[in-house]
mmCIF file of C-alpha atoms in Angstrom:
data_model
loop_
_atom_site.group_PDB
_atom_site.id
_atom_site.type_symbol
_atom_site.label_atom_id
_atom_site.label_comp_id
_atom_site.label_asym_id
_atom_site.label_seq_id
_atom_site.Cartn_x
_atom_site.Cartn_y
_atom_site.Cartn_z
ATOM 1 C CA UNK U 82 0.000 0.000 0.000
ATOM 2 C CA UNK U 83 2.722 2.276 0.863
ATOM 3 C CA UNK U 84 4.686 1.541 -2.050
ATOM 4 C CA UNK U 85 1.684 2.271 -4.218
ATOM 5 C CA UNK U 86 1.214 5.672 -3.018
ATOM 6 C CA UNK U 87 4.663 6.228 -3.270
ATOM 7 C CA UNK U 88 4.616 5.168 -7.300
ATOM 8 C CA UNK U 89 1.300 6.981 -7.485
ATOM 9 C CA UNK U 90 2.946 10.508 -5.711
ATOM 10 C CA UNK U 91 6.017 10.265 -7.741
ATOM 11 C CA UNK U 92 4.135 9.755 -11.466
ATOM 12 C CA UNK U 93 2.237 12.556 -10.168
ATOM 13 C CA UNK U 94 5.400 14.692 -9.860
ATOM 14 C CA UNK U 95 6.660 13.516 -12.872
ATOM 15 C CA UNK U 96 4.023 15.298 -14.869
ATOM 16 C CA UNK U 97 4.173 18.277 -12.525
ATOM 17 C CA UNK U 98 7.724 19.054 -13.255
ATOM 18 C CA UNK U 99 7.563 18.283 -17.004
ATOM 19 C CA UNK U 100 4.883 20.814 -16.983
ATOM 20 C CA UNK U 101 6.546 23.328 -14.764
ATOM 21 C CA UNK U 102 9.626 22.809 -16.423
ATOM 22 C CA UNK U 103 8.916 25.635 -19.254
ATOM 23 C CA UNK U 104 7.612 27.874 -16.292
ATOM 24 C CA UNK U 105 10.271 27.579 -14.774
ATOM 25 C CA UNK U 106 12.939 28.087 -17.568
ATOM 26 C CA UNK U 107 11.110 30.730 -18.396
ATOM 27 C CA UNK U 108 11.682 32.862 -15.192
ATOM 28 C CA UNK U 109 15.449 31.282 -15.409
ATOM 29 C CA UNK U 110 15.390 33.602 -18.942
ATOM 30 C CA UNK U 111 13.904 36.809 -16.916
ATOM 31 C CA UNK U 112 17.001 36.408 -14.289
ATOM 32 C CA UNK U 113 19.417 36.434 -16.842
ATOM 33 C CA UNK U 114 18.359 39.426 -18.034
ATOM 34 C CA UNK U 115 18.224 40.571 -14.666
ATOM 35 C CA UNK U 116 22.044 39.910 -14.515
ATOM 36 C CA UNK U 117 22.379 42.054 -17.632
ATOM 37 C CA UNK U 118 21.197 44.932 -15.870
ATOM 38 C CA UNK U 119 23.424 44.082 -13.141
ATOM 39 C CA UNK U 120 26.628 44.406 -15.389
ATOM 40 C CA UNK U 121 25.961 47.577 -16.658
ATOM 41 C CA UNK U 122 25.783 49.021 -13.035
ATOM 42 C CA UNK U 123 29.282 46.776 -12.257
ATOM 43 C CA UNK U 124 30.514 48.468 -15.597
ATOM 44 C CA UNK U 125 29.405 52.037 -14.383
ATOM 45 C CA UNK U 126 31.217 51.195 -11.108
ATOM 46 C CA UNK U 127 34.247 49.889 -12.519
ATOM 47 C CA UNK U 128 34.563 52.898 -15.030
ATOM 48 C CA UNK U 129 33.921 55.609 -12.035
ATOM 49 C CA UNK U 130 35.655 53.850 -8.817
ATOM 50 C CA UNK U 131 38.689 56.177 -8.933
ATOM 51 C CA UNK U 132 36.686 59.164 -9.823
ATOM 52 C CA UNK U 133 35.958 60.681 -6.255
ATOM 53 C CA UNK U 134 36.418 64.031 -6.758
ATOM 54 C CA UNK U 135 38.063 64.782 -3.362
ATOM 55 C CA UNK U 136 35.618 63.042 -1.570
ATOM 56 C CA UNK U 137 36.099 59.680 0.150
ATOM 57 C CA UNK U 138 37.074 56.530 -1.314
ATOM 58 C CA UNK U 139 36.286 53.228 -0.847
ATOM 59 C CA UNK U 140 39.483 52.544 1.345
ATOM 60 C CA UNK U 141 38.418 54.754 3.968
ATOM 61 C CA UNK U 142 34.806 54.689 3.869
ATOM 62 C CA UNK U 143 34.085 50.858 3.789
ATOM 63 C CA UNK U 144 33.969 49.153 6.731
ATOM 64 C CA UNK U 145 35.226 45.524 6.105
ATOM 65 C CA UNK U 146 33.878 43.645 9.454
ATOM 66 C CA UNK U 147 30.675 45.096 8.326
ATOM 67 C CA UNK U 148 30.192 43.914 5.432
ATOM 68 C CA UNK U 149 31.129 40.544 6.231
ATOM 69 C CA UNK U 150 28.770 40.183 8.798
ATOM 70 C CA UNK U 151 26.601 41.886 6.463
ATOM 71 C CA UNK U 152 27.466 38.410 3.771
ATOM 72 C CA UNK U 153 27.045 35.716 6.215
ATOM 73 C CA UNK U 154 23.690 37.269 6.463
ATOM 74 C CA UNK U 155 22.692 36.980 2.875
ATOM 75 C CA UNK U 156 24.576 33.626 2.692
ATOM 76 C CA UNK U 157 23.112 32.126 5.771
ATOM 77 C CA UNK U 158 19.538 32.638 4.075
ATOM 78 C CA UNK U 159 20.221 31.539 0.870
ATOM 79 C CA UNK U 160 21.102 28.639 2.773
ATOM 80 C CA UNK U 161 17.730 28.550 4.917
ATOM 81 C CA UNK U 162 15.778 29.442 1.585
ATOM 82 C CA UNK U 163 17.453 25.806 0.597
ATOM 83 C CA UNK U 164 16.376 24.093 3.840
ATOM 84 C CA UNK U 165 12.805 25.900 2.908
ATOM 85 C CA UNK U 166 12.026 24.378 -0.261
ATOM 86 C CA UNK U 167 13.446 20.462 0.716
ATOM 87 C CA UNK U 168 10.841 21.077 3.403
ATOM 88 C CA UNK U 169 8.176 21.824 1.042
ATOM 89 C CA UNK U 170 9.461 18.886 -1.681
ATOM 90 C CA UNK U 171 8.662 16.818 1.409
ATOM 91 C CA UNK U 172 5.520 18.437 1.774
ATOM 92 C CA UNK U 173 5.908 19.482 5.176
ATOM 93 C CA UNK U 174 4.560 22.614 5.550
ATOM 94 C CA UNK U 175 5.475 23.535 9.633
ATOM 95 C CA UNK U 176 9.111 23.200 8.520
ATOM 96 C CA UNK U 177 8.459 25.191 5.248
ATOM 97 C CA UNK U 178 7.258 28.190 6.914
ATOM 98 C CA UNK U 179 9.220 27.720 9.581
ATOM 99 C CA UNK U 180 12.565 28.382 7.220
ATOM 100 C CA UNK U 181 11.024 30.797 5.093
ATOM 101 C CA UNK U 182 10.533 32.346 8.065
ATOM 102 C CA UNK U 183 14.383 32.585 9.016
ATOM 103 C CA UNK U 184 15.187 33.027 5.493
ATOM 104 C CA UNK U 185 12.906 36.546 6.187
ATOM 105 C CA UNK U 186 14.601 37.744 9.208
ATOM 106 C CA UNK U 187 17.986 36.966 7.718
ATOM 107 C CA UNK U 188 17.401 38.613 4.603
ATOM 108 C CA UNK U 189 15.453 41.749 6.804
ATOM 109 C CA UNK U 190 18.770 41.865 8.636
ATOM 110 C CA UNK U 191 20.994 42.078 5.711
ATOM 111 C CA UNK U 192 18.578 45.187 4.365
ATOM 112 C CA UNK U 193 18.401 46.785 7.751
ATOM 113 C CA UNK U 194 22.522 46.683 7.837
ATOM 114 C CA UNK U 195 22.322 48.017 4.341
ATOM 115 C CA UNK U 196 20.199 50.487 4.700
ATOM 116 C CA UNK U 197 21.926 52.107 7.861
ATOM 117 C CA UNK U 198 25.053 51.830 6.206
ATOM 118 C CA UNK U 199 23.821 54.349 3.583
ATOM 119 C CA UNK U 200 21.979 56.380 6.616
ATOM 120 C CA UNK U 201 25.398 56.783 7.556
ATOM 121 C CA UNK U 202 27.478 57.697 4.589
ATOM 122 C CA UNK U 203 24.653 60.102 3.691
ATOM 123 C CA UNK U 204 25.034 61.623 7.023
ATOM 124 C CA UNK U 205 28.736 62.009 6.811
ATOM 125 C CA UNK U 206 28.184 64.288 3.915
ATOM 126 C CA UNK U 207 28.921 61.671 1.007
ATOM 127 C CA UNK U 208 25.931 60.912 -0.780
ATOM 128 C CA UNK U 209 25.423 60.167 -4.527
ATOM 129 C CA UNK U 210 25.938 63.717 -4.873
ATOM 130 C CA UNK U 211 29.660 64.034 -3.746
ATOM 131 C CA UNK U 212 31.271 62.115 -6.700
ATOM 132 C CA UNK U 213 30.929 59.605 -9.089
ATOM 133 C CA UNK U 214 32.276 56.641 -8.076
ATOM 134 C CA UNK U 215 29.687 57.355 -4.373
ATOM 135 C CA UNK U 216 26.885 57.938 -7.314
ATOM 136 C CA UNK U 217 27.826 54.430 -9.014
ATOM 137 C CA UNK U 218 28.087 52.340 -5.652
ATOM 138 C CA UNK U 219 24.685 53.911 -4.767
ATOM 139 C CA UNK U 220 23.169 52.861 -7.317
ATOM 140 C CA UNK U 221 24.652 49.385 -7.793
ATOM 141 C CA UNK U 222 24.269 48.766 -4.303
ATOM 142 C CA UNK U 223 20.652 50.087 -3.880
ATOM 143 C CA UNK U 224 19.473 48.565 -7.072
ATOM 144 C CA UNK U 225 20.613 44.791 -5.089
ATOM 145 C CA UNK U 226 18.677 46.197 -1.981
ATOM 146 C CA UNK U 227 15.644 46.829 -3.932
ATOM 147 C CA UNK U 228 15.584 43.490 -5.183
ATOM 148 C CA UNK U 229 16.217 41.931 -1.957
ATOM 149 C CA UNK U 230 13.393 43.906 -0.561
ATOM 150 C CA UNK U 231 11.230 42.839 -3.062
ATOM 151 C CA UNK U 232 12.566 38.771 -2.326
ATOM 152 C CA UNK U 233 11.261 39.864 1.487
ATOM 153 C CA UNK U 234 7.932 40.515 0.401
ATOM 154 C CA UNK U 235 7.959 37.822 -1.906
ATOM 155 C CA UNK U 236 8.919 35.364 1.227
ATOM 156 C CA UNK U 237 6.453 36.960 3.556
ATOM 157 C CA UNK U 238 3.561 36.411 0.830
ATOM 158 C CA UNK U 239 4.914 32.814 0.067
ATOM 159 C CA UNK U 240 4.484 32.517 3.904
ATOM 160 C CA UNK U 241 0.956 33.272 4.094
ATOM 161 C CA UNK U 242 0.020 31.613 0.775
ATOM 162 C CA UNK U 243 1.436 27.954 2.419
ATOM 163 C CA UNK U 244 -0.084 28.455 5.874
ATOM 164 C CA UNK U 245 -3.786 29.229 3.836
ATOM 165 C CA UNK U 246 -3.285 26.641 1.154
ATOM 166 C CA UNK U 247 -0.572 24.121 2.142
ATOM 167 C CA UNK U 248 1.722 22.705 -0.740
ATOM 168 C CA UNK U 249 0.607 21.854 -3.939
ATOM 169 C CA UNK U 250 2.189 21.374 -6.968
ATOM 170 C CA UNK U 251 1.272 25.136 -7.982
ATOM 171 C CA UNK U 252 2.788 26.532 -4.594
ATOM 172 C CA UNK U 253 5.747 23.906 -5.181
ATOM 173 C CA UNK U 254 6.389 25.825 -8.336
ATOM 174 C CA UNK U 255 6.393 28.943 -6.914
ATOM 175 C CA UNK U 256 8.581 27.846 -4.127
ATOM 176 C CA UNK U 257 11.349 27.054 -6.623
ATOM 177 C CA UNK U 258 10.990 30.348 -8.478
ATOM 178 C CA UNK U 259 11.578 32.400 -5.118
ATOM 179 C CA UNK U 260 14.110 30.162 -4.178
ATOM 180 C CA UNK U 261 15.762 30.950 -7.556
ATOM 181 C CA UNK U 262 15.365 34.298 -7.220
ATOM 182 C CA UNK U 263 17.280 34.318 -3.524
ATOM 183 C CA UNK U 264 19.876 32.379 -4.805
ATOM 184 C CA UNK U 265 20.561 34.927 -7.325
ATOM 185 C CA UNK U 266 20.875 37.735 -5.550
ATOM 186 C CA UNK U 267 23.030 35.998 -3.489
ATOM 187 C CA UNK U 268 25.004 35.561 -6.365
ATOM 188 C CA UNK U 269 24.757 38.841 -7.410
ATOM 189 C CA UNK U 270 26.373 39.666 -3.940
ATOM 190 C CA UNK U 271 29.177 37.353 -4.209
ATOM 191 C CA UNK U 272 30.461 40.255 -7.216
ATOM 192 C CA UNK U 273 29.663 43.184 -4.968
ATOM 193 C CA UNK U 274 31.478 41.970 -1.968
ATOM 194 C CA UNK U 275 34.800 41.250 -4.253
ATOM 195 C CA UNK U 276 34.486 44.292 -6.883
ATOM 196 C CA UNK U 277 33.165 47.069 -4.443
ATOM 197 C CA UNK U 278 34.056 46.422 -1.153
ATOM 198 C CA UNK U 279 37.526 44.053 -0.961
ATOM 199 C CA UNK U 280 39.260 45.920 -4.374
ATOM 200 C CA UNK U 281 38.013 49.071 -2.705
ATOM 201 C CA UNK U 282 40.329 47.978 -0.197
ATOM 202 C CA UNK U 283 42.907 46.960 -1.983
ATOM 203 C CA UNK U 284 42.951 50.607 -3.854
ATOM 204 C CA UNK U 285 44.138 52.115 -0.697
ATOM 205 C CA UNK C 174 1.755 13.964 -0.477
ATOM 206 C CA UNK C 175 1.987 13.974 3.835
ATOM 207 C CA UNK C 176 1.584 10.118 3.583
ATOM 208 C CA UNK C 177 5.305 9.547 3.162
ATOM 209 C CA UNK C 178 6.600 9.219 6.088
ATOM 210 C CA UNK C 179 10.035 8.691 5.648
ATOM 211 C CA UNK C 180 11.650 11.778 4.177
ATOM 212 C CA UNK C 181 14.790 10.320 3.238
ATOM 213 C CA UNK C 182 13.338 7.832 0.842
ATOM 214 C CA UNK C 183 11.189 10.425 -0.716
ATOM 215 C CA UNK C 184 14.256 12.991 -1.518
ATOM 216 C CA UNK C 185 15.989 9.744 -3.502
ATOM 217 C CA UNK C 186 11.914 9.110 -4.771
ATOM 218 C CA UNK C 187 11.972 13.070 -6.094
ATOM 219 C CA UNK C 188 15.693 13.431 -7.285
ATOM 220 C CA UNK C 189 16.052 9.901 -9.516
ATOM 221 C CA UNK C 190 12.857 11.331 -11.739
ATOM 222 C CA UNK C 191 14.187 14.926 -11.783
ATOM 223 C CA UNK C 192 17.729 15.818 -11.547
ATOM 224 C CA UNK C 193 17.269 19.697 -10.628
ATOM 225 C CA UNK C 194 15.520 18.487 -7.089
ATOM 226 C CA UNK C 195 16.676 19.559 -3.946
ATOM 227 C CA UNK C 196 19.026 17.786 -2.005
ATOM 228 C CA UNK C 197 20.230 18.335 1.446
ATOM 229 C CA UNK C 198 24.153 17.143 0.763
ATOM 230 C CA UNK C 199 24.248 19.723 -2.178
ATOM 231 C CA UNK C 200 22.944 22.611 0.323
ATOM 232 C CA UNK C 201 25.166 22.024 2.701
ATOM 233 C CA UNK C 202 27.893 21.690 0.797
ATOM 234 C CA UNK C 203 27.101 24.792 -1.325
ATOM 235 C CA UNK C 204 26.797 26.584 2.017
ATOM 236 C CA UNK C 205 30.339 25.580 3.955
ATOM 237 C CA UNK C 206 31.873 25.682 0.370
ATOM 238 C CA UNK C 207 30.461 29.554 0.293
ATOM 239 C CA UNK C 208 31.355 30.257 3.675
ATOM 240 C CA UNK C 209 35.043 28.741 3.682
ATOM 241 C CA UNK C 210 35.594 30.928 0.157
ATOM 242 C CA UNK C 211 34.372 34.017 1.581
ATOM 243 C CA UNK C 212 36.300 34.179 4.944
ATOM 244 C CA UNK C 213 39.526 32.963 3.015
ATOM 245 C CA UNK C 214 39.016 36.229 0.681
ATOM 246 C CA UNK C 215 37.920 38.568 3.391
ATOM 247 C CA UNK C 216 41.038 37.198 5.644
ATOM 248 C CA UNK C 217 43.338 37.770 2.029
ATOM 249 C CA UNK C 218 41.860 41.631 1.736
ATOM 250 C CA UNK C 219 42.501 42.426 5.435
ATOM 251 C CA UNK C 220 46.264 40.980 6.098
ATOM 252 C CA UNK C 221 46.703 42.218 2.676
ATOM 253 C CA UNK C 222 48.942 39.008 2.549
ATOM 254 C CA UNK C 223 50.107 39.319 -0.803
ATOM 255 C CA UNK C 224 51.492 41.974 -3.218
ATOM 256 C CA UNK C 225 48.517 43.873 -4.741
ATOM 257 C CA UNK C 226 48.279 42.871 -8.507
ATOM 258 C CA UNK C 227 48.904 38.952 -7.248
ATOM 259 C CA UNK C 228 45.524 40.042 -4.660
ATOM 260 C CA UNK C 229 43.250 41.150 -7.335
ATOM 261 C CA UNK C 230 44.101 37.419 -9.250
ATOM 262 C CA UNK C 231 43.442 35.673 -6.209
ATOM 263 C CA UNK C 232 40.437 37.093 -5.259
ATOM 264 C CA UNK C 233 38.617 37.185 -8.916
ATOM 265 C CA UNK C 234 39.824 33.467 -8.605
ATOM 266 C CA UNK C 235 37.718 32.837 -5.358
ATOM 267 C CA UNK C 236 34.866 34.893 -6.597
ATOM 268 C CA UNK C 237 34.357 32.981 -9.744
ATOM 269 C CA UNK C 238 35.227 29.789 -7.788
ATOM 270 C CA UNK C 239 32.173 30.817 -5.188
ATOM 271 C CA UNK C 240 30.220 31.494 -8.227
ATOM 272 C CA UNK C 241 30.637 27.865 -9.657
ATOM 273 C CA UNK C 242 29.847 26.453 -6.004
ATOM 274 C CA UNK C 243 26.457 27.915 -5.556
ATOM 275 C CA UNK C 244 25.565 27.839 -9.417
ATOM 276 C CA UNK C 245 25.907 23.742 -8.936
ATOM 277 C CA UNK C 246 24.352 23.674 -5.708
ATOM 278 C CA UNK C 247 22.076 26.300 -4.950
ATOM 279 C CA UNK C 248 21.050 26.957 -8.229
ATOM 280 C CA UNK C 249 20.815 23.226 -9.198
ATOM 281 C CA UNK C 250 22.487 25.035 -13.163
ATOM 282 C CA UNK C 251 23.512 21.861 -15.422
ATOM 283 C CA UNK C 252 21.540 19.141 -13.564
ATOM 284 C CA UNK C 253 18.257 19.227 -15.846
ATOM 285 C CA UNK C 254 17.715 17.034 -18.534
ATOM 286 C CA UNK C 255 19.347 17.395 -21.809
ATOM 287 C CA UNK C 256 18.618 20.020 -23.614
ATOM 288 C CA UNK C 257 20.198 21.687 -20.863
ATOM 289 C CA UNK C 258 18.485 25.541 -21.742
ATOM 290 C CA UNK C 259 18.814 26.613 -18.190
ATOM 291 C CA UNK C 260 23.020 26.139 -18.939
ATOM 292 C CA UNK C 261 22.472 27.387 -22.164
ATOM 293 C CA UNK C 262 20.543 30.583 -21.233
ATOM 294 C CA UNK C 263 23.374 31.690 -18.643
ATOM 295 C CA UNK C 264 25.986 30.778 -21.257
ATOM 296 C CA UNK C 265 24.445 33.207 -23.250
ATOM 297 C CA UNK C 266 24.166 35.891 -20.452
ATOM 298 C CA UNK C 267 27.751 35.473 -19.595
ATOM 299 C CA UNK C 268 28.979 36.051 -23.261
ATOM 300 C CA UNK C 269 26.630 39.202 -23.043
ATOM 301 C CA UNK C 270 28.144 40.153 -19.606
ATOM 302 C CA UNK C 271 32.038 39.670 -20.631
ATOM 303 C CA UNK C 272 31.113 42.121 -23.788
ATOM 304 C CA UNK C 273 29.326 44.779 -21.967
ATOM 305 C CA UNK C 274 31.908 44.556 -18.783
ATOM 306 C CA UNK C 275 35.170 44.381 -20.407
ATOM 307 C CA UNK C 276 33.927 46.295 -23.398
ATOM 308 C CA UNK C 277 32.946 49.421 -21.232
ATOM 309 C CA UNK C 278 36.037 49.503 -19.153
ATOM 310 C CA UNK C 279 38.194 48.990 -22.258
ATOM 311 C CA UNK C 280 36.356 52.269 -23.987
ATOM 312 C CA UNK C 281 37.024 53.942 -21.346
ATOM 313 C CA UNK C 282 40.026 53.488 -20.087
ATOM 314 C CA UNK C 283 40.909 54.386 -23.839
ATOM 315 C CA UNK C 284 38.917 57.744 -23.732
ATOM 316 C CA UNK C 285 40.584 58.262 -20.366
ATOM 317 C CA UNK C 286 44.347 58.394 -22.131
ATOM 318 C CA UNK C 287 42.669 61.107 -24.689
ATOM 319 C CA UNK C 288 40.891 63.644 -22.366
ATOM 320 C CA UNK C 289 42.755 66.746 -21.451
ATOM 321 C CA UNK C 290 44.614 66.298 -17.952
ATOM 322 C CA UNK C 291 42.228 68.913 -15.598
ATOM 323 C CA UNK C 292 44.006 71.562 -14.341
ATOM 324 C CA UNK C 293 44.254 73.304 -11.250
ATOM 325 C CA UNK C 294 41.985 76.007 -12.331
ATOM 326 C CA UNK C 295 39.657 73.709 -13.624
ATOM 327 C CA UNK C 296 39.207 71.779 -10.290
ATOM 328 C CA UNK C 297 38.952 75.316 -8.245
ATOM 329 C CA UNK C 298 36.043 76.440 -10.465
ATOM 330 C CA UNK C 299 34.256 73.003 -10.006
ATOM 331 C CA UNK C 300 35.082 73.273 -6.210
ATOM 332 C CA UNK C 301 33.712 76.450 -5.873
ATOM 333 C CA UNK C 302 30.026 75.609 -7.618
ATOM 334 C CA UNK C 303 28.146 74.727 -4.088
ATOM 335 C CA UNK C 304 25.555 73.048 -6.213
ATOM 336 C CA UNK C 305 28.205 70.415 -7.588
#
């Protein structure tokens, strides 16, 4: 009996993913273009990074400790967004909220350091107005925030949507996409961290 | 789909009909592989334990290196079934990428070695514009 359901649950899946599969690729294509617009901002950044104007560079304005911490945020979640959608291949759906849940606080961290960060600089007097390299890490750095804010609200939705309707194969494939998404920008990070912040170090 | 009660079998069920599945071995690999990479950069950049031009090798190195990791096992990239589009999609991105990157900073730096040198003047006037 047990085995039967087990056959029956996996055909089932079968289909699902063959049909999801094109969904799926499809939002694959959308993040790739994502990444696109990503390069041009790392191309604006690496064109303007020594053009401060007098103003502060990277060196002395970036604090490294920070943005560490800052990375084992973002990485920690990606890593919980993982844990998240195992859960809900398993059709658990305590354990799937559950990890969304610290894949949401994680990521809210991560945007909260962010955000002060700026709050700071901003205060100090160097904003996107006081040179062009501050104007290209603003942007290149908010565009990634804006993104991960829109992952939070994503996650928070996703949160609500399991606890209503548990996990079918619908909410399975929109698990996947957000945990696509998450992975990306974690991604995305992995070239911030190294371009902006350790060879603005290294220009010193 | 709560009928299974043993997890474990049902991860080997999911992942022997579709390749791109979850598993928890890839995650936490992916995750201390990501970790280790990132600390070993970080610790690079702050000792500054090497000369500088050997420093920016190293450290695109790990980059691209933490890139593969989390590609293969976060973003499950080259596991689907053949035709792999999802590989061939982000081939095509990162042909795109390369030319608009490299491109860019190779413009530039050119235009850069044409401009006029500003002079002191120059860099009083623009000092003196409050608005700037």
């Amino acid at each position: 009996m047990a085995a039967e359901i087990e056959i029956h649950n996996t055909n089932r899946l079968i289909e699902s993913y063959d049909r999801d599969a094109t969904t799926i690729l499809g939002f694959w294509v959308y993040l790739m273009t994502d990444c696109v617009l990503f390069a041009s901002l790392f191309a604006v950044f690496a064109v303007l990074r020594n053009n401060t104007f007098g103003g502060p560079s990277g060196a002395t304005l970036f604090s490294l400790p920070y943005v560490l911490a800052e990375t084992f945020s973002l990485l920690t979640s990606s890593f919980t967004c993982g844990l998240a959608v195992l859960s809900a291949q398993r059709g658990n759906k305590k354990h799937t909220i559950f990890w969304f849940g610290v894949t949401f606080l994680l990521g809210l961290i991560f945007l909260i350091m962010e955000i002060s960060e700026f709050h700071k600089f901003v205060k100090m007097g160097d904003s996107w107005q006081r040179s062009g390299f501050l104007s290209s890490y603003f942007t290149l750095v908010g565009t990634h925030g804006l993104h991960i804010t829109i992952g939070l609200i994503w996650i928070a939705v996703m949160c609500v949507y399991v606890y209503k309707r548990g996990i079918g194969q619908t909410t399975l494939k929109r698990i996947r996409m957000l945990s696509l998404f998450w992975h990306f920008l974690d991604v995305v990070w992995i070239f911030i961290f190294t371009v902006v912040y350790l060879f603005g170090a290294l220009h010193a | 789909m709560n009928k299974i009660k043993n997890s474990q079998t049902y991860d080997v069920l999911v992942s022997r009909h579709n390749p791109e599945s979850a598993s928890l071995r890839g995650y936490i690999i992916g995750f201390l592989g990501s970790i280790a990479l990132t600390l070993i950069a970080y610790l690079l950049t702050y000792y500054h334990a090497a000369g500088r031009d050997v420093l920016f090798g190293l450290l695109a190195a790990l980059a691209l290196t933490q890139f593969a990791v989390q590609l293969i096992y976060f973003l499950h990239v080259g596991k689907e079934f053949s035709p792999r589009l999802k590989l061939i999609v982000m081939s095509c991105m990162i042909i795109v990428v390369c030319i608009l990157v490299g491109g860019s900073l190779w413009i530039m730096s050119n235009l850069n070695g044409r401009v006029m040198p500003s002079t002191k003047q120059m860099t009083r006037y623009m000092n003196d514009q409050d608005n700037l």
